[in-house]
Coordinates of C-alpha atoms and ligand atoms in Angstrom, one line a residue:
M1 CA 91.7 102.3 94.8
N2 CA 88.2 101.0 95.3
K3 CA 86.6 103.3 97.8
N4 CA 83.5 101.2 98.2
R5 CA 85.3 98.2 99.5
R6 CA 83.9 96.8 102.7
R7 CA 85.4 97.8 106.0
V8 CA 85.9 94.7 108.1
Y9 CA 87.3 96.3 111.3
E10 CA 88.4 99.7 112.5
G11 CA 90.9 100.0 115.4
K12 CA 92.8 102.9 117.0
A13 CA 95.6 103.2 114.4
K14 CA 94.5 100.9 111.6
I15 CA 91.5 99.9 109.4
L16 CA 91.1 96.5 107.8
Y17 CA 89.2 96.3 104.5
E18 CA 88.2 93.2 102.6
G19 CA 91.0 92.2 100.2
P20 CA 91.0 91.6 96.4
E21 CA 90.8 87.8 96.9
P22 CA 89.1 85.5 99.4
G23 CA 91.3 85.0 102.5
T24 CA 93.0 88.4 102.1
L25 CA 92.6 91.8 103.7
V26 CA 94.0 95.2 103.2
Q27 CA 95.5 96.8 106.3
H28 CA 95.4 100.6 106.3
F29 CA 97.7 102.6 108.6
K30 CA 96.0 105.8 110.0
D31 CA 97.8 108.9 111.4
D32 CA 95.9 108.5 114.7
A33 CA 97.9 108.1 117.9
T34 CA 96.2 107.0 121.1
A35 CA 97.4 106.2 124.5
F36 CA 96.0 105.4 128.0
N37 CA 93.0 103.5 126.6
K38 CA 92.1 106.2 124.1
Q39 CA 92.1 109.0 126.8
K40 CA 94.8 110.7 124.8
H41 CA 94.3 111.1 121.1
Q42 CA 96.1 113.1 118.4
I43 CA 96.5 113.0 114.6
I44 CA 100.2 112.9 113.8
E45 CA 100.6 113.6 110.1
G46 CA 102.8 111.1 108.3
K47 CA 102.9 108.5 111.1
G48 CA 100.8 106.0 109.3
V49 CA 103.0 106.2 106.2
I50 CA 106.2 105.5 108.1
N51 CA 104.7 102.7 110.2
N52 CA 103.5 101.0 107.0
R53 CA 107.0 101.1 105.7
I54 CA 108.7 100.0 108.9
S55 CA 106.3 97.2 109.5
E56 CA 106.6 96.1 105.9
F57 CA 110.4 95.9 106.4
V58 CA 110.2 93.9 109.6
F59 CA 107.6 91.5 108.3
N60 CA 109.6 90.9 105.1
R61 CA 112.7 90.1 107.1
L62 CA 110.6 87.7 109.4
N63 CA 109.1 86.0 106.3
E64 CA 112.7 85.6 104.9
I65 CA 113.9 83.8 108.0
G66 CA 110.9 81.5 108.0
V67 CA 108.9 83.1 110.8
P68 CA 105.3 82.7 109.6
T69 CA 103.4 86.0 109.3
H70 CA 100.2 87.4 107.9
F71 CA 102.1 89.8 105.6
I72 CA 102.0 89.4 101.8
R73 CA 103.1 92.8 100.4
R74 CA 102.8 96.5 100.7
L75 CA 100.3 98.0 98.3
N76 CA 100.8 101.7 98.6
M77 CA 101.9 104.5 101.0
R78 CA 99.4 103.5 103.7
E79 CA 98.2 100.0 102.9
Q80 CA 99.4 96.4 102.8
L81 CA 97.9 93.2 101.6
I82 CA 97.7 90.6 104.4
R83 CA 96.3 87.1 104.9
E84 CA 93.0 87.0 106.8
V85 CA 93.6 85.3 110.2
E86 CA 91.6 84.8 113.3
I87 CA 93.2 87.1 115.9
I88 CA 94.1 85.4 119.2
P89 CA 92.8 87.9 121.8
L90 CA 96.2 88.5 123.5
E91 CA 98.8 91.2 123.4
V92 CA 102.1 89.4 123.8
V93 CA 104.8 91.7 125.2
V94 CA 108.5 90.7 125.2
R95 CA 110.8 92.7 127.4
N96 CA 114.6 92.9 127.5
V97 CA 115.0 96.0 129.6
A98 CA 112.7 97.3 132.4
A99 CA 110.4 100.1 131.3
G100 CA 106.8 101.3 131.2
S101 CA 104.2 99.2 133.1
L102 CA 106.8 96.6 134.3
S103 CA 108.8 99.4 136.0
K104 CA 105.7 100.8 137.6
R105 CA 104.3 97.4 138.7
L106 CA 107.5 96.0 140.2
G107 CA 109.3 99.3 141.1
L108 CA 112.2 98.7 138.7
E109 CA 114.2 101.6 137.5
E110 CA 113.6 102.3 133.8
G111 CA 116.6 101.1 131.8
A112 CA 117.5 98.3 134.3
A113 CA 118.7 95.2 132.5
L114 CA 116.4 92.2 133.1
P115 CA 117.9 88.8 134.2
R116 CA 116.5 87.4 130.9
S117 CA 114.0 88.2 128.3
I118 CA 110.5 88.1 129.8
I119 CA 107.2 87.3 128.0
E120 CA 103.9 88.8 129.3
F121 CA 100.4 88.3 128.1
Y122 CA 97.6 90.9 128.2
Y123 CA 94.0 90.0 127.4
K124 CA 92.8 92.2 124.6
S125 CA 89.7 94.0 126.0
D126 CA 89.1 97.8 125.8
E127 CA 86.5 97.6 128.5
L128 CA 88.9 95.9 130.9
Q129 CA 91.9 98.0 129.7
D130 CA 93.9 94.9 128.5
P131 CA 94.6 93.2 131.9
L132 CA 97.8 91.2 132.5
V133 CA 96.9 87.5 132.5
S134 CA 98.8 84.3 133.1
E135 CA 99.1 81.1 130.9
E136 CA 96.6 79.5 133.3
H137 CA 94.0 82.1 132.4
I138 CA 94.7 81.8 128.7
T139 CA 94.2 78.0 128.6
A140 CA 91.4 77.8 131.2
F141 CA 89.3 80.4 129.3
G142 CA 90.2 78.9 126.0
W143 CA 91.8 82.0 124.5
A144 CA 94.5 79.8 123.1
T145 CA 95.3 76.1 123.5
P146 CA 98.5 74.9 125.3
Q147 CA 100.0 74.0 121.9
E148 CA 99.2 77.4 120.5
L149 CA 100.7 79.0 123.6
D150 CA 103.9 77.0 123.1
D151 CA 104.0 78.1 119.5
I152 CA 103.4 81.8 120.5
M153 CA 106.2 81.8 123.1
A154 CA 108.7 80.1 120.7
L155 CA 107.9 82.6 117.9
A156 CA 107.9 85.6 120.3
L157 CA 111.4 84.7 121.5
R158 CA 112.7 84.0 118.0
V159 CA 111.3 87.4 116.8
N160 CA 112.9 89.1 119.9
D161 CA 116.3 87.6 119.2
F162 CA 116.2 88.5 115.5
L163 CA 114.9 92.0 116.0
S164 CA 117.2 92.7 119.0
G165 CA 120.2 92.0 116.7
L166 CA 118.7 93.8 113.7
F167 CA 118.2 97.0 115.8
L168 CA 121.5 96.7 117.7
G169 CA 123.2 96.7 114.3
I170 CA 121.8 100.2 113.6
G171 CA 122.5 101.5 117.1
I172 CA 119.1 101.0 118.6
R173 CA 118.2 99.0 121.7
L174 CA 115.0 96.9 121.5
V175 CA 113.8 97.6 125.1
D176 CA 110.4 95.8 124.7
F177 CA 107.7 95.3 122.1
K178 CA 104.2 94.0 121.6
M179 CA 103.1 91.3 119.2
E180 CA 99.8 89.8 118.1
F181 CA 99.2 86.4 116.7
G182 CA 96.5 84.9 114.5
R183 CA 95.2 81.5 113.4
L184 CA 95.8 81.0 109.7
Y185 CA 93.4 78.4 108.2
E186 CA 94.8 76.6 105.2
G187 CA 92.4 73.8 104.2
E188 CA 92.5 71.3 107.0
M189 CA 95.5 72.9 108.6
V190 CA 95.6 75.7 111.1
R191 CA 98.8 77.4 112.3
V192 CA 99.8 80.3 114.4
V193 CA 101.3 83.3 112.6
V194 CA 102.6 86.7 113.5
A195 CA 99.9 89.3 112.7
D196 CA 99.1 93.1 113.2
E197 CA 102.1 95.4 113.0
I198 CA 105.6 95.8 114.4
S199 CA 106.6 99.5 114.3
P200 CA 107.7 102.2 116.7
D201 CA 104.1 102.4 117.8
S202 CA 104.4 98.9 119.4
C203 CA 108.1 98.8 120.4
R204 CA 110.3 100.7 122.8
L205 CA 113.4 101.7 120.8
W206 CA 116.3 103.6 122.5
D207 CA 119.3 105.0 120.9
V208 CA 122.3 102.9 122.2
Q209 CA 124.6 105.9 122.6
T210 CA 122.2 108.6 124.0
N211 CA 119.2 106.5 125.2
E212 CA 117.0 108.9 123.2
K213 CA 113.5 107.4 122.8
L214 CA 112.7 106.7 119.1
D215 CA 109.2 105.3 119.7
K216 CA 105.6 106.1 120.9
D217 CA 106.7 107.2 124.3
R218 CA 107.5 110.5 122.6
F219 CA 103.7 110.8 122.3
R220 CA 102.7 109.2 125.6
R221 CA 105.1 111.4 127.5
D222 CA 104.7 114.6 125.5
L223 CA 108.3 114.7 124.3
G224 CA 107.5 115.9 120.8
G225 CA 109.4 115.0 117.6
L226 CA 107.5 111.7 117.1
V227 CA 107.6 111.8 113.3
E228 CA 111.3 112.8 113.2
A229 CA 112.1 109.9 115.6
Y230 CA 110.2 107.3 113.5
Q231 CA 111.9 108.7 110.4
E232 CA 115.2 108.2 112.0
V233 CA 114.4 104.6 112.7
A234 CA 113.3 104.2 109.0
R235 CA 116.5 106.0 107.8
R236 CA 118.8 103.7 109.9
L237 CA 116.9 100.6 108.6
G238 CA 117.7 101.9 105.1
I239 CA 114.1 102.5 104.2
L240 CA 113.5 105.5 101.9
T241 CA 110.0 107.0 101.9
E242 CA 108.4 107.4 98.4
Q243 CA 108.9 111.2 98.7
D244 CA 112.6 110.7 99.3
Q245 CA 112.8 108.5 96.3
R246 CA 111.0 111.1 94.1
E247 CA 113.4 113.7 95.4
R248 CA 116.4 111.5 94.6
K249 CA 115.1 111.1 91.0
R250 CA 115.0 114.8 90.4
P251 CA 117.6 115.9 87.8
V252 CA 120.8 117.1 89.5
L253 CA 122.6 120.2 88.2
V254 CA 126.1 119.2 87.1
K255 CA 128.6 121.9 87.3
T256 CA 131.2 122.1 84.5
D257 CA 134.2 124.3 84.0
R258 CA 132.8 126.2 81.1
Ligands
LIG1 N1 102.3 98.2 123.8 C1 101.5 98.3 122.6 N2 100.1 98.4 122.8 C2 99.5 98.4 124.0 C3 100.3 98.3 125.1 C4 101.7 98.2 125.0 O1 102.0 98.3 121.5 O2 98.3 98.5 124.0 C5 103.7 98.1 123.7 C6 104.4 99.3 124.2 O3 104.7 100.2 123.1 C7 105.7 98.8 124.7 C8 105.4 97.3 125.2 O4 104.2 97.0 124.5 O5 106.7 98.6 123.7 C9 105.2 97.3 126.7 O6 104.3 98.2 127.1 P1 103.9 98.4 128.7 O7 103.3 97.2 129.2 O8 105.1 98.9 129.3 O9 102.8 99.5 128.7 P2 102.8 101.1 128.6 O10 103.9 101.6 129.5 O11 102.9 101.4 127.2 O12 101.4 101.4 129.2

């Protein structure tokens, strides 16, 4: 791996490096966990490796059903090759069940079913702590055009329907999740694609039977067992970590009668 490659951007949980070809980047998953606008910070060993695998899995499935994304392929334990996009400065949250900031803001009990899936937009700004904004703000300030916003909402609902079914099939309720979108420039063309990551860091995932939290709320709420919870999500998705695969390839002692 080229250690002298240029770092394009460093965020809370990921680093972006320049990629091997123009128009590509390498997305590196760190073990850092942060919450409450970085007031809470911890290194959780192994988190980055699992998120790289889970996000790879989700983005591959999205690419397969024709949802455009920035994802090209996973490179190694912590890194994936992605297309360079211009990030639209919005965190797009889709909610199916009341939880987190929605429960607080509107006084809804966590776990209450919502009348329908709800899309929210937050303006990406650390200084302002990602304020909730409306479509009016987004188009008036030019963060996205009305056409882009239409595309974002259609894609967000499609991803929500697909992922809700995918997770329900493995006994997990997709309570809510956050997505980011980017502009992909292809010659004269520009289109909106799903970017960033989709992992237990950016989703609320509850076990259908027990309501056990299998997501970053384990860190936010000091519940412990974060890596084990993320591993459980990976296991149910049928993802084996490279270590598991190595262990499986070990010779197995076969007992005989003699
Ligand atoms: N989320 C995220 N990054 C953020 C804020 C929220 O990935 O900076 C995700 C979060 O994991 C949850 C959903 O977006 O799945 C909704 O989060 P909420 O608005 O309830 O905020 P929180 O309770 O996390 O402050």
